[in-house]
mmCIF file of C-alpha atoms in Angstrom:
data_model
loop_
_atom_site.group_PDB
_atom_site.id
_atom_site.type_symbol
_atom_site.label_atom_id
_atom_site.label_comp_id
_atom_site.label_asym_id
_atom_site.label_seq_id
_atom_site.Cartn_x
_atom_site.Cartn_y
_atom_site.Cartn_z
ATOM 1 C CA ASN A 22 134.450 -20.988 155.613
ATOM 2 C CA ALA A 23 136.648 -17.858 155.685
ATOM 3 C CA GLY A 24 136.064 -16.705 152.076
ATOM 4 C CA VAL A 25 138.378 -13.790 151.174
ATOM 5 C CA THR A 26 140.673 -12.579 153.956
ATOM 6 C CA GLN A 27 142.597 -9.299 153.848
ATOM 7 C CA THR A 28 145.291 -8.072 156.198
ATOM 8 C CA PRO A 29 145.931 -5.613 157.697
ATOM 9 C CA LYS A 30 142.603 -3.842 158.342
ATOM 10 C CA PHE A 31 144.227 -0.440 158.829
ATOM 11 C CA ARG A 32 147.642 1.003 158.062
ATOM 12 C CA ILE A 33 149.282 4.424 158.143
ATOM 13 C CA LEU A 34 152.315 4.937 155.917
ATOM 14 C CA LYS A 35 154.687 7.815 155.512
ATOM 15 C CA ILE A 36 155.362 9.153 152.024
ATOM 16 C CA GLY A 37 157.987 7.012 150.306
ATOM 17 C CA GLN A 38 157.477 3.921 152.449
ATOM 18 C CA SER A 39 156.497 0.575 150.968
ATOM 19 C CA MET A 40 154.123 -2.146 152.105
ATOM 20 C CA THR A 41 152.307 -5.268 150.982
ATOM 21 C CA LEU A 42 148.573 -5.787 151.363
ATOM 22 C CA GLN A 43 147.786 -9.449 151.826
ATOM 23 C CA CYS A 44 144.821 -11.281 150.297
ATOM 24 C CA THR A 45 144.006 -14.963 150.520
ATOM 25 C CA GLN A 46 140.931 -16.969 149.522
ATOM 26 C CA ASP A 47 139.933 -20.513 150.398
ATOM 27 C CA MET A 48 137.294 -21.077 147.708
ATOM 28 C CA ASN A 49 139.704 -22.324 144.996
ATOM 29 C CA HIS A 50 138.694 -19.433 142.741
ATOM 30 C CA ASN A 51 140.810 -18.828 139.651
ATOM 31 C CA TYR A 52 140.022 -15.126 139.298
ATOM 32 C CA MET A 53 141.252 -12.575 141.820
ATOM 33 C CA TYR A 54 141.074 -8.790 141.772
ATOM 34 C CA TRP A 55 142.364 -5.742 143.593
ATOM 35 C CA TYR A 56 140.183 -2.620 143.723
ATOM 36 C CA ARG A 57 140.487 0.738 145.391
ATOM 37 C CA GLN A 58 137.484 2.717 146.625
ATOM 38 C CA ASP A 59 137.630 6.463 147.110
ATOM 39 C CA PRO A 60 134.807 8.493 148.739
ATOM 40 C CA GLY A 61 131.851 9.007 146.407
ATOM 41 C CA MET A 62 133.459 6.973 143.659
ATOM 42 C CA GLY A 63 132.863 3.501 142.368
ATOM 43 C CA LEU A 64 135.495 0.829 142.758
ATOM 44 C CA LYS A 65 138.463 1.129 140.400
ATOM 45 C CA LEU A 66 140.305 -2.002 139.269
ATOM 46 C CA ILE A 67 144.043 -1.957 140.003
ATOM 47 C CA TYR A 68 145.207 -5.441 138.939
ATOM 48 C CA TYR A 69 143.613 -8.797 138.345
ATOM 49 C CA SER A 70 144.677 -12.402 137.882
ATOM 50 C CA VAL A 71 143.046 -15.233 135.944
ATOM 51 C CA GLY A 72 145.095 -17.940 137.642
ATOM 52 C CA ALA A 73 148.367 -18.724 139.347
ATOM 53 C CA GLY A 74 151.278 -17.144 137.492
ATOM 54 C CA ILE A 75 149.083 -14.814 135.394
ATOM 55 C CA THR A 76 148.409 -11.166 136.238
ATOM 56 C CA ASP A 77 147.257 -8.151 134.247
ATOM 57 C CA LYS A 78 146.780 -4.430 134.737
ATOM 58 C CA GLY A 79 143.419 -2.885 135.435
ATOM 59 C CA GLU A 80 142.312 0.721 135.129
ATOM 60 C CA VAL A 81 144.654 2.304 137.729
ATOM 61 C CA PRO A 82 147.845 0.167 138.066
ATOM 62 C CA ASN A 83 150.462 2.910 138.452
ATOM 63 C CA GLY A 84 152.344 2.723 141.761
ATOM 64 C CA TYR A 85 151.319 -0.876 142.452
ATOM 65 C CA ASN A 86 152.579 -4.369 141.752
ATOM 66 C CA VAL A 87 151.103 -7.828 142.223
ATOM 67 C CA SER A 88 152.123 -11.456 142.093
ATOM 68 C CA ARG A 89 150.153 -14.717 142.014
ATOM 69 C CA SER A 90 152.348 -17.630 142.940
ATOM 70 C CA THR A 91 149.463 -19.763 144.270
ATOM 71 C CA THR A 92 145.728 -20.002 143.628
ATOM 72 C CA GLU A 93 145.011 -18.839 147.176
ATOM 73 C CA ASP A 94 147.183 -15.722 147.522
ATOM 74 C CA PHE A 95 147.222 -12.436 145.635
ATOM 75 C CA PRO A 96 149.324 -9.799 147.444
ATOM 76 C CA LEU A 97 149.367 -6.146 146.363
ATOM 77 C CA ARG A 98 152.648 -4.258 146.733
ATOM 78 C CA LEU A 99 152.848 -0.473 147.112
ATOM 79 C CA GLU A 100 156.266 0.970 146.335
ATOM 80 C CA LEU A 101 157.139 4.548 147.324
ATOM 81 C CA ALA A 102 153.753 5.386 148.844
ATOM 82 C CA ALA A 103 152.176 8.698 147.849
ATOM 83 C CA PRO A 104 149.219 10.636 149.388
ATOM 84 C CA SER A 105 147.186 9.815 146.248
ATOM 85 C CA GLN A 106 147.255 6.171 147.351
ATOM 86 C CA THR A 107 145.228 6.962 150.456
ATOM 87 C CA SER A 108 142.150 4.823 149.917
ATOM 88 C CA VAL A 109 140.300 1.685 150.941
ATOM 89 C CA TYR A 110 141.601 -1.381 149.131
ATOM 90 C CA PHE A 111 139.444 -4.419 148.431
ATOM 91 C CA CYS A 112 140.441 -7.845 147.236
ATOM 92 C CA ALA A 113 137.861 -9.995 145.475
ATOM 93 C CA SER A 114 137.653 -13.417 143.879
ATOM 94 C CA SER A 115 135.341 -15.340 141.568
ATOM 95 C CA PRO A 116 135.301 -18.818 140.023
ATOM 96 C CA GLY A 117 134.814 -17.424 136.521
ATOM 97 C CA GLN A 118 135.176 -14.108 134.735
ATOM 98 C CA GLY A 119 132.050 -12.011 134.639
ATOM 99 C CA ASN A 120 129.487 -14.783 134.867
ATOM 100 C CA SER A 121 129.854 -15.443 138.589
ATOM 101 C CA PRO A 122 129.284 -13.370 141.710
ATOM 102 C CA LEU A 123 132.298 -11.531 143.064
ATOM 103 C CA HIS A 124 133.317 -12.362 146.654
ATOM 104 C CA PHE A 125 134.950 -9.500 148.546
ATOM 105 C CA GLY A 126 137.198 -9.212 151.569
ATOM 106 C CA ASN A 127 136.518 -6.610 154.262
ATOM 107 C CA GLY A 128 139.109 -4.181 152.952
ATOM 108 C CA THR A 129 142.272 -2.442 154.095
ATOM 109 C CA ARG A 130 142.040 1.252 154.966
ATOM 110 C CA LEU A 131 145.360 2.883 154.038
ATOM 111 C CA THR A 132 146.421 6.420 154.880
ATOM 112 C CA VAL A 133 149.608 7.922 153.429
ATOM 113 C CA THR A 134 150.836 11.085 155.177
ATOM 114 C CA LYS B 5 134.207 2.582 127.446
ATOM 115 C CA GLN B 6 131.470 1.482 129.824
ATOM 116 C CA GLU B 7 130.343 4.055 132.377
ATOM 117 C CA VAL B 8 127.933 3.358 135.218
ATOM 118 C CA THR B 9 125.985 5.937 137.198
ATOM 119 C CA GLN B 10 123.606 5.681 140.135
ATOM 120 C CA ILE B 11 121.129 8.359 141.077
ATOM 121 C CA PRO B 12 120.339 9.454 143.734
ATOM 122 C CA ALA B 13 123.572 9.346 145.735
ATOM 123 C CA ALA B 14 121.555 9.039 148.960
ATOM 124 C CA LEU B 15 117.976 8.140 149.854
ATOM 125 C CA SER B 16 115.997 8.126 153.127
ATOM 126 C CA VAL B 17 112.687 6.314 153.463
ATOM 127 C CA PRO B 18 110.399 5.337 156.357
ATOM 128 C CA GLU B 19 110.277 1.709 157.400
ATOM 129 C CA GLY B 20 107.812 -0.412 155.445
ATOM 130 C CA GLU B 21 108.036 1.576 152.232
ATOM 131 C CA ASN B 22 108.710 -0.103 148.894
ATOM 132 C CA LEU B 23 111.586 1.540 147.043
ATOM 133 C CA VAL B 24 113.526 1.459 143.796
ATOM 134 C CA LEU B 25 117.238 2.068 143.297
ATOM 135 C CA ASN B 26 118.464 3.024 139.841
ATOM 136 C CA CYS B 27 121.547 2.072 137.857
ATOM 137 C CA SER B 28 122.373 3.405 134.370
ATOM 138 C CA PHE B 29 125.053 2.213 131.974
ATOM 139 C CA THR B 30 126.270 3.622 128.657
ATOM 140 C CA ASP B 31 127.217 0.474 126.717
ATOM 141 C CA SER B 32 124.130 -1.688 126.177
ATOM 142 C CA ALA B 33 126.208 -4.671 125.004
ATOM 143 C CA ILE B 34 126.610 -5.835 128.585
ATOM 144 C CA TYR B 35 127.011 -9.510 129.410
ATOM 145 C CA ASN B 36 125.514 -9.203 132.880
ATOM 146 C CA LEU B 37 124.884 -6.796 135.730
ATOM 147 C CA GLN B 38 125.453 -7.377 139.426
ATOM 148 C CA TRP B 39 123.981 -5.629 142.472
ATOM 149 C CA PHE B 40 125.943 -5.409 145.726
ATOM 150 C CA ARG B 41 125.333 -4.285 149.268
ATOM 151 C CA GLN B 42 128.069 -2.601 151.316
ATOM 152 C CA ASP B 43 127.795 -2.032 155.061
ATOM 153 C CA PRO B 44 130.008 0.630 156.706
ATOM 154 C CA GLY B 45 133.583 -0.572 157.104
ATOM 155 C CA LYS B 46 132.852 -3.812 155.285
ATOM 156 C CA GLY B 47 133.374 -5.320 151.880
ATOM 157 C CA LEU B 48 130.727 -5.771 149.209
ATOM 158 C CA THR B 49 128.217 -8.607 149.310
ATOM 159 C CA SER B 50 126.733 -9.800 146.030
ATOM 160 C CA LEU B 51 122.925 -9.639 146.103
ATOM 161 C CA LEU B 52 121.802 -10.495 142.585
ATOM 162 C CA LEU B 53 123.439 -11.166 139.224
ATOM 163 C CA ILE B 54 121.337 -10.736 136.074
ATOM 164 C CA GLN B 55 122.528 -12.281 132.836
ATOM 165 C CA SER B 56 121.926 -10.313 129.624
ATOM 166 C CA SER B 57 119.409 -12.928 128.495
ATOM 167 C CA GLN B 58 117.301 -12.380 131.624
ATOM 168 C CA ARG B 59 114.977 -9.514 132.383
ATOM 169 C CA GLU B 60 114.881 -9.908 136.155
ATOM 170 C CA GLN B 61 116.100 -11.839 139.179
ATOM 171 C CA THR B 62 114.481 -12.205 142.578
ATOM 172 C CA SER B 63 115.819 -13.042 146.019
ATOM 173 C CA GLY B 64 113.454 -12.683 148.954
ATOM 174 C CA ARG B 65 112.309 -9.047 149.159
ATOM 175 C CA LEU B 66 114.727 -8.003 146.419
ATOM 176 C CA ASN B 67 113.948 -7.883 142.714
ATOM 177 C CA ALA B 68 116.413 -6.660 140.108
ATOM 178 C CA SER B 69 115.457 -5.887 136.525
ATOM 179 C CA LEU B 70 117.574 -5.274 133.449
ATOM 180 C CA ASP B 71 116.631 -3.290 130.340
ATOM 181 C CA LYS B 72 119.591 -3.327 127.961
ATOM 182 C CA SER B 73 117.927 -1.175 125.307
ATOM 183 C CA SER B 74 117.432 1.717 127.708
ATOM 184 C CA GLY B 75 120.712 1.161 129.551
ATOM 185 C CA ARG B 76 119.023 0.738 132.917
ATOM 186 C CA SER B 77 118.751 -1.658 135.807
ATOM 187 C CA THR B 78 116.607 -1.224 138.897
ATOM 188 C CA LEU B 79 116.740 -2.852 142.318
ATOM 189 C CA TYR B 80 113.335 -3.044 143.972
ATOM 190 C CA ILE B 81 113.212 -3.538 147.747
ATOM 191 C CA ALA B 82 109.828 -4.484 149.161
ATOM 192 C CA ALA B 83 108.670 -3.605 152.681
ATOM 193 C CA SER B 84 111.947 -1.937 153.635
ATOM 194 C CA GLN B 85 113.430 -2.504 157.112
ATOM 195 C CA PRO B 86 116.057 -0.591 159.119
ATOM 196 C CA GLY B 87 118.406 -3.530 158.519
ATOM 197 C CA ASP B 88 118.313 -2.705 154.800
ATOM 198 C CA SER B 89 120.243 0.508 155.510
ATOM 199 C CA ALA B 90 123.505 0.269 153.557
ATOM 200 C CA THR B 91 125.130 1.440 150.339
ATOM 201 C CA TYR B 92 123.966 -0.361 147.229
ATOM 202 C CA LEU B 93 126.270 -0.570 144.213
ATOM 203 C CA CYS B 94 125.714 -1.937 140.751
ATOM 204 C CA ALA B 95 128.409 -3.204 138.387
ATOM 205 C CA ALA B 96 128.181 -3.891 134.655
ATOM 206 C CA TYR B 97 130.211 -6.553 132.882
ATOM 207 C CA ASN B 98 130.983 -6.490 129.165
ATOM 208 C CA TYR B 99 132.377 -9.709 127.728
ATOM 209 C CA GLY B 100 136.175 -9.838 127.739
ATOM 210 C CA GLN B 101 136.451 -6.802 129.985
ATOM 211 C CA ASN B 102 136.039 -6.358 133.716
ATOM 212 C CA PHE B 103 133.226 -5.194 135.948
ATOM 213 C CA VAL B 104 132.648 -1.418 135.959
ATOM 214 C CA PHE B 105 131.132 -0.164 139.201
ATOM 215 C CA GLY B 106 128.736 2.672 139.869
ATOM 216 C CA PRO B 107 129.370 5.060 142.793
ATOM 217 C CA GLY B 108 126.521 3.614 144.847
ATOM 218 C CA THR B 109 123.319 4.827 146.520
ATOM 219 C CA ARG B 110 123.409 5.211 150.301
ATOM 220 C CA LEU B 111 120.060 4.022 151.682
ATOM 221 C CA SER B 112 118.724 4.891 155.129
ATOM 222 C CA VAL B 113 115.526 3.204 156.317
ATOM 223 C CA LEU B 114 114.125 5.102 159.274
ATOM 224 C CA PRO B 115 112.266 3.257 162.070
#
């Protein structure tokens, strides 16, 4: 059982470039989330989705976009990368909102130079 | 707005010691609280989830308690082992919102 899978594991971008971070889950969870983790800080919510076709902004959505065309996939798009987007990005899923454990992927470490 | 803190930021203990990790939150109207473990270069693994109606949850050597009135949760680890070395994060959930994470406590258990 793969759980939550994120690709790539590492990526270096130049300022102004764009990329998509991939996230897929095989647990048939309705809820999916994108977080970023900066050193010494807790995880900050970027975007979340409560089901296919439905997405909403979290605490720090600026500079990012998401889509949810299927239950399994929840890609995160970075347009015009900036050094402030250097971070570790985590995708997570859960069967319900708040009353179920969150399942995390292993993260994508992104550096923007 | 919910805020979650964890003190200390780092903790070192000798193997075999019992220890307590602390988590504080500002909004006591939480729906539940979750404890996670994070190993270096890895994602978070959920350890325990405590509903607001519960006072504690246990899993093996781990025991998590929740005191809403004081805005605190503790994670108790019994008979610590070097394999327990990791960063431990707590996250508070208020109904209709999303989980708010603390910054974590980095635990080192020395052989």
